[in-house]
mmCIF file of C-alpha atoms in Angstrom:
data_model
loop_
_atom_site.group_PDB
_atom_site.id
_atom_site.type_symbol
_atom_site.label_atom_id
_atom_site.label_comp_id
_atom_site.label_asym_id
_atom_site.label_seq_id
_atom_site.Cartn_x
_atom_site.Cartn_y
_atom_site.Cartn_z
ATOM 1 C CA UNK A 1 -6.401 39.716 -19.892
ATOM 2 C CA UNK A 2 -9.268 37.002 -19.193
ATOM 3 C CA UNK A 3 -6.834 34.341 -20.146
ATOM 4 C CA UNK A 4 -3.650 34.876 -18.068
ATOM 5 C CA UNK A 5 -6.474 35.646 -15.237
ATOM 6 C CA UNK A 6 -8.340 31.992 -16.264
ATOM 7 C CA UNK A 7 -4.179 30.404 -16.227
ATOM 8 C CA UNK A 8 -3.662 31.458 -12.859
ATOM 9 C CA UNK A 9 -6.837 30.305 -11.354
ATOM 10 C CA UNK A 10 -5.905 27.191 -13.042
ATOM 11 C CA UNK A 11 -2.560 27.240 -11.978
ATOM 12 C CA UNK A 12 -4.055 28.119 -8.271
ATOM 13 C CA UNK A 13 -6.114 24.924 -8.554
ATOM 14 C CA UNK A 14 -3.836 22.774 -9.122
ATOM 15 C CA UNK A 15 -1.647 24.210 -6.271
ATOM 16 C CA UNK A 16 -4.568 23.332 -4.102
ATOM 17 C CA UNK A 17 -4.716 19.888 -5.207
ATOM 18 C CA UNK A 18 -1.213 19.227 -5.247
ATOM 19 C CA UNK A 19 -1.089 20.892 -1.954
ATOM 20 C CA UNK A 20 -4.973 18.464 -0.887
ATOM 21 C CA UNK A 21 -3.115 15.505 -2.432
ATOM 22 C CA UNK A 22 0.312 16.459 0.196
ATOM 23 C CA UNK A 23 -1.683 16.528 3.061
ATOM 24 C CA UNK A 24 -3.936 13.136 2.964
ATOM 25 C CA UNK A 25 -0.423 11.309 1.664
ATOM 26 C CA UNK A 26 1.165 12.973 5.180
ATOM 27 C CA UNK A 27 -1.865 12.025 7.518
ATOM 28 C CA UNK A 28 -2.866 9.235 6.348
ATOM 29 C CA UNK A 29 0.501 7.763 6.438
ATOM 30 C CA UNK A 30 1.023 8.537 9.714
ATOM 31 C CA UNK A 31 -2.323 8.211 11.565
ATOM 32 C CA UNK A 32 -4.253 6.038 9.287
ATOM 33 C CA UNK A 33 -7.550 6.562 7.567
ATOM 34 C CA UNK A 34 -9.616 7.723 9.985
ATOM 35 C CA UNK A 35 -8.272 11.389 9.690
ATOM 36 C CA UNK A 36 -11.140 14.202 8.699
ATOM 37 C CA UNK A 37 -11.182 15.603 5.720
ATOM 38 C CA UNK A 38 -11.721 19.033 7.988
ATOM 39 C CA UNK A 39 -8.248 18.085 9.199
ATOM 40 C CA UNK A 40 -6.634 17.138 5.451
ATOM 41 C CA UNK A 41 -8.162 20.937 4.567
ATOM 42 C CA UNK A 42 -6.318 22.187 7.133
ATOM 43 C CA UNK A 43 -2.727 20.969 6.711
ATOM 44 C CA UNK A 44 -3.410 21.773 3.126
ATOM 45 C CA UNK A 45 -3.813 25.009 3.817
ATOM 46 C CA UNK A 46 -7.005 25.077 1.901
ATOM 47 C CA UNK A 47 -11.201 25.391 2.872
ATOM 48 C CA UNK A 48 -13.521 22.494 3.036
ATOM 49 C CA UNK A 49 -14.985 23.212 0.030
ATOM 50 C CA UNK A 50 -12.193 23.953 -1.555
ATOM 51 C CA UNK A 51 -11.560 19.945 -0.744
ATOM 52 C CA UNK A 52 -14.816 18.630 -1.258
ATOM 53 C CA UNK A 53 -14.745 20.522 -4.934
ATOM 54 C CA UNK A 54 -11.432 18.610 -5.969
ATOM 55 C CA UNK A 55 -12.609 15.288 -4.365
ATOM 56 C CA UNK A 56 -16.384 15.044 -3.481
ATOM 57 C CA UNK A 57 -15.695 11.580 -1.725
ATOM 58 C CA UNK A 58 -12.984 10.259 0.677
ATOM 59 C CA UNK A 59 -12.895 7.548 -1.677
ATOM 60 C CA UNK A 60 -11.769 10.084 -4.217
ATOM 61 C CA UNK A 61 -8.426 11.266 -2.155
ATOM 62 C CA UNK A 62 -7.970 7.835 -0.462
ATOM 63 C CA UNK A 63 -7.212 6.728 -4.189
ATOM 64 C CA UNK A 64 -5.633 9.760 -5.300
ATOM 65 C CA UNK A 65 -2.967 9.438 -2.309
ATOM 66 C CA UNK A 66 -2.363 6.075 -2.392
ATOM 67 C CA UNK A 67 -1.847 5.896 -6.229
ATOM 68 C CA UNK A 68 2.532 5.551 -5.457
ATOM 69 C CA UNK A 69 1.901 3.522 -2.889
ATOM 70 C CA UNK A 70 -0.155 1.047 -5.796
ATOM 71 C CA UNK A 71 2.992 1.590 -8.153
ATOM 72 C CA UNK A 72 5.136 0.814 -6.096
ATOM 73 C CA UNK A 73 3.875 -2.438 -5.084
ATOM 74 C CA UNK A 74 2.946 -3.152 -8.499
ATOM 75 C CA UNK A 75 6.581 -2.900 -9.028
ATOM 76 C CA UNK A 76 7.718 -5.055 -6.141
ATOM 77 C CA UNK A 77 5.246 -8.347 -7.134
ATOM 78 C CA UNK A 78 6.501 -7.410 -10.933
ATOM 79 C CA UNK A 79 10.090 -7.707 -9.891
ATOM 80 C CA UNK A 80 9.260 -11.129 -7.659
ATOM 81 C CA UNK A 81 8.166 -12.479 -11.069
ATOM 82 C CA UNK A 82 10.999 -11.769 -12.268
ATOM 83 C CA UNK A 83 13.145 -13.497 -10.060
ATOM 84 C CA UNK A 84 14.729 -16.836 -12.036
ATOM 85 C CA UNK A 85 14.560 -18.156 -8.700
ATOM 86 C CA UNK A 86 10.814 -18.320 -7.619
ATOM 87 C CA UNK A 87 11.473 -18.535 -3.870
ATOM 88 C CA UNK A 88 14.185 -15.864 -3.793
ATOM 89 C CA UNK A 89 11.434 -13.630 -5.646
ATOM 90 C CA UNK A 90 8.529 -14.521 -3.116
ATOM 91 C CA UNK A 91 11.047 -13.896 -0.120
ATOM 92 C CA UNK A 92 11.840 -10.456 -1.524
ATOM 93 C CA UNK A 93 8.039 -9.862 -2.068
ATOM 94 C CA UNK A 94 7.237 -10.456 1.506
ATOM 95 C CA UNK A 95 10.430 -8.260 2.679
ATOM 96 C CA UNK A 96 9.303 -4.899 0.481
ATOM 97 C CA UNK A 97 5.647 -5.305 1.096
ATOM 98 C CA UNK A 98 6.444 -5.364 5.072
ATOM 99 C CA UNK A 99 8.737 -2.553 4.633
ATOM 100 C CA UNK A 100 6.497 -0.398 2.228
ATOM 101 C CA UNK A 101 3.702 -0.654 4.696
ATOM 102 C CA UNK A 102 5.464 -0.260 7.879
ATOM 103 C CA UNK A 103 6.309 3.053 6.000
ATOM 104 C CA UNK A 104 2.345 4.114 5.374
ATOM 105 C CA UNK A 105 -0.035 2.716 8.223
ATOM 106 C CA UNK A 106 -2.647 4.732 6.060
ATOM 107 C CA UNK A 107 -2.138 2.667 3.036
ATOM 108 C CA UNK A 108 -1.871 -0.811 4.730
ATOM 109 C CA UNK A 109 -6.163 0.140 6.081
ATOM 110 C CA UNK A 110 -6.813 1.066 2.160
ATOM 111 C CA UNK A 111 -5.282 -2.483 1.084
ATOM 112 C CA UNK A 112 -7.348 -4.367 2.895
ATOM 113 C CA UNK A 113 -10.526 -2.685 3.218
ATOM 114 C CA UNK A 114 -12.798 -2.721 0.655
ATOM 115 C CA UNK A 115 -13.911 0.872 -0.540
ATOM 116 C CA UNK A 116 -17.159 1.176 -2.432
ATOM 117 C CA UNK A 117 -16.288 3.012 -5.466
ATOM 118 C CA UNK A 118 -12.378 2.788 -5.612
ATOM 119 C CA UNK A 119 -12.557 0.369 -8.535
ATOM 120 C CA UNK A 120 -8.360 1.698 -9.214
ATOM 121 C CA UNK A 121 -7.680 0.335 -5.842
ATOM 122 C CA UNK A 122 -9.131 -2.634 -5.931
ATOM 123 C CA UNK A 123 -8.212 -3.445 -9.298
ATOM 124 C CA UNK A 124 -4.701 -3.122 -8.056
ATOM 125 C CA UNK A 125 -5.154 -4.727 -5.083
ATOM 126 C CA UNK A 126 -6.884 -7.894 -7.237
ATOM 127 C CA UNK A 127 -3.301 -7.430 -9.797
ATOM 128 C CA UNK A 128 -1.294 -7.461 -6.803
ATOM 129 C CA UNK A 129 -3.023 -10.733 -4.830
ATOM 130 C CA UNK A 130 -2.839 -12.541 -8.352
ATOM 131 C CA UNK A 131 0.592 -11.726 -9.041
ATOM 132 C CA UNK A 132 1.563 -12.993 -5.468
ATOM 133 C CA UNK A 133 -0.766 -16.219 -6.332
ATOM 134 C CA UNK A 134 1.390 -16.373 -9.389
ATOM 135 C CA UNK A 135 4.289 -16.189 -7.709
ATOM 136 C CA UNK A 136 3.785 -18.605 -5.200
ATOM 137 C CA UNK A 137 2.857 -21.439 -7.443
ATOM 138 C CA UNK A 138 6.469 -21.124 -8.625
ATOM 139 C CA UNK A 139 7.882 -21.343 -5.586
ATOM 140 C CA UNK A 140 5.967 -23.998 -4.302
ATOM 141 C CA UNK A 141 7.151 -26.071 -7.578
ATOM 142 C CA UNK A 142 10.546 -25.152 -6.274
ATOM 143 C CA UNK A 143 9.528 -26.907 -3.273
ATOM 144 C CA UNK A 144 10.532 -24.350 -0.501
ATOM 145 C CA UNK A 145 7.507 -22.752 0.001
ATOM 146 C CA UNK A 146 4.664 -24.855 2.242
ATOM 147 C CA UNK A 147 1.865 -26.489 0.115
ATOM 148 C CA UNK A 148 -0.731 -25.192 2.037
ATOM 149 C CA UNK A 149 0.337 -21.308 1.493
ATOM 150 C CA UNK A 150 -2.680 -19.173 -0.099
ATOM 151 C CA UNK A 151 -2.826 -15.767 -1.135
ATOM 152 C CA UNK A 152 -5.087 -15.065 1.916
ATOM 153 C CA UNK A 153 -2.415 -15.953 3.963
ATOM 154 C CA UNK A 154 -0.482 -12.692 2.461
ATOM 155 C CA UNK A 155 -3.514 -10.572 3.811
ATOM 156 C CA UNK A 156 -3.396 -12.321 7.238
ATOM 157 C CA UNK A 157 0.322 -11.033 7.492
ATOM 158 C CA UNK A 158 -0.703 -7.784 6.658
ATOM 159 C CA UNK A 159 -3.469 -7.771 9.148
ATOM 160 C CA UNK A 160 -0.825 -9.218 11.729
ATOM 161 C CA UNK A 161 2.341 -6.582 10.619
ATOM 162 C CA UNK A 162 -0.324 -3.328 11.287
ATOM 163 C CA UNK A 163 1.194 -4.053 14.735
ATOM 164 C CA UNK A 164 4.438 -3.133 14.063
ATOM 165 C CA UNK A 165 3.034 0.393 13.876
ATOM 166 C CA UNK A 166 3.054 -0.008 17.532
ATOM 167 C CA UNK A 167 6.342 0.771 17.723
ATOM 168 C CA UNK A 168 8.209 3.970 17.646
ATOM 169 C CA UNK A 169 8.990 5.323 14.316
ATOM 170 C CA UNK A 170 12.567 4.559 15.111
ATOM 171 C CA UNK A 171 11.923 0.833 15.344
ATOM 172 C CA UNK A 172 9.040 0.374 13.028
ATOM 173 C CA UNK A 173 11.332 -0.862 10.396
ATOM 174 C CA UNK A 174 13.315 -2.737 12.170
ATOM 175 C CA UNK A 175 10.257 -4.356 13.663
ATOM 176 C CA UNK A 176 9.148 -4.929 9.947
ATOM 177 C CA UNK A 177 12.451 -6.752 9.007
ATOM 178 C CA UNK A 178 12.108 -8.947 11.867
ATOM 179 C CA UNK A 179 8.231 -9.642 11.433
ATOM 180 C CA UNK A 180 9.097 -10.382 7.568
ATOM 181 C CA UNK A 181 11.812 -12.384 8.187
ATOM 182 C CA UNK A 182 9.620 -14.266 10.861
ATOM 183 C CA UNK A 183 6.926 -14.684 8.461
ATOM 184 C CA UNK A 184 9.467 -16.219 5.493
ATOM 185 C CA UNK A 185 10.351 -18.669 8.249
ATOM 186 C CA UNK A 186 6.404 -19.769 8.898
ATOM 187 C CA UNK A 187 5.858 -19.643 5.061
ATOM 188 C CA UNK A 188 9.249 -22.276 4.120
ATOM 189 C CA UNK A 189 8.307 -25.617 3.674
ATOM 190 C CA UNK A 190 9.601 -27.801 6.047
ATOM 191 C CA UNK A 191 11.237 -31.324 5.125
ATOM 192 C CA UNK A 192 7.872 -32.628 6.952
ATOM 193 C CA UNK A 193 5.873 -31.202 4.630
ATOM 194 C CA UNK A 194 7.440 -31.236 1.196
ATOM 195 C CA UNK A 195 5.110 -33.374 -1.036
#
């Protein structure tokens, strides 16, 4: 009898978790990171502690909820690479990453900050920034990406498209097409300065 009655409080734990996990992906999505973890308890349906037991740190969660988000641009800078043609694949970088964060204003702040602790983040922040370093070297060989472009230029444009969560959710992605397709424009080399 112990054991079905240990299965289901392990079963009800990671409910709670699942549920924890549910409700920072939700909030921080929509309102950023800034949201309580009084407030993540709550949606989950859960207690504080109950929270604070499963992740002791904000860090904890914020890496926890972002870890598709990661993936997923993992997979868009792996598929870039993949691109025969170098500028094509840097163009299409630029378009998904706009459109994956004008999707998760949450995940765009845990990008570019710098969280003590979240060594999973920022190691796939650091894979991401050198793939996209990668990736523009080929392009620029190709001569249709500006000489001048660095990878801190691809955080500046994330720092700039948090803006288009200005807009309302019905526009947001067409705000992000637009910015992206602005931001190709500024990053194409112009015949002026192709060396």
């Amino acid at each position: 009898m112990s054991t079905d009655s240990s299965h289901a409080l392990r079963s009800d734990a990671l409910d709670n978790r699942r549920r924890i996990i549910e409700a920072a992906r939700s909030l921080f999505a929509a309102e950023g990171m800034d949201v309580p973890m009084r407030t993540i308890a709550r949606r989950a349906g859960v207690g504080p502690a109950t929270l604070y037991r499963r992740f002791p740190a904000k860090q904890d969660l914020v890496a926890e909820a972002f870890e598709e988000e990661a993936r997923r641009c993992h997979a868009i800078v792996d598929e870039g690479l993949a691109e025969p043609d170098p500028w094509r694949g840097f163009c299409r970088v630029i378009e998904r990453t706009c459109e994956l964060h004008a999707r998760n204003r949450g995940f765009t702040e845990a990008f570019l900050s710098t969280l003590a602790g979240q060594t999973e983040l920022m190691a796939s922040r650091k894979y991401i920034l050198d793939s996209v370093a990668t990736l523009a070297a080929r392009a620029k060989e190709t001569g249709r990406l500006r000489a001048d472009f660095v990878v801190d230029d691809l955080v500046l444009m994330l720092m700039a498209h948090r803006g288009v969560r200005m807009a309302s959710e019905a526009a947001q992605l067409a705000a992000s097409r637009r910015f992206a397709a602005l931001t190709i424009q500024a990053f194409r080399a112009s015949p002026d300065h192709v060396e």
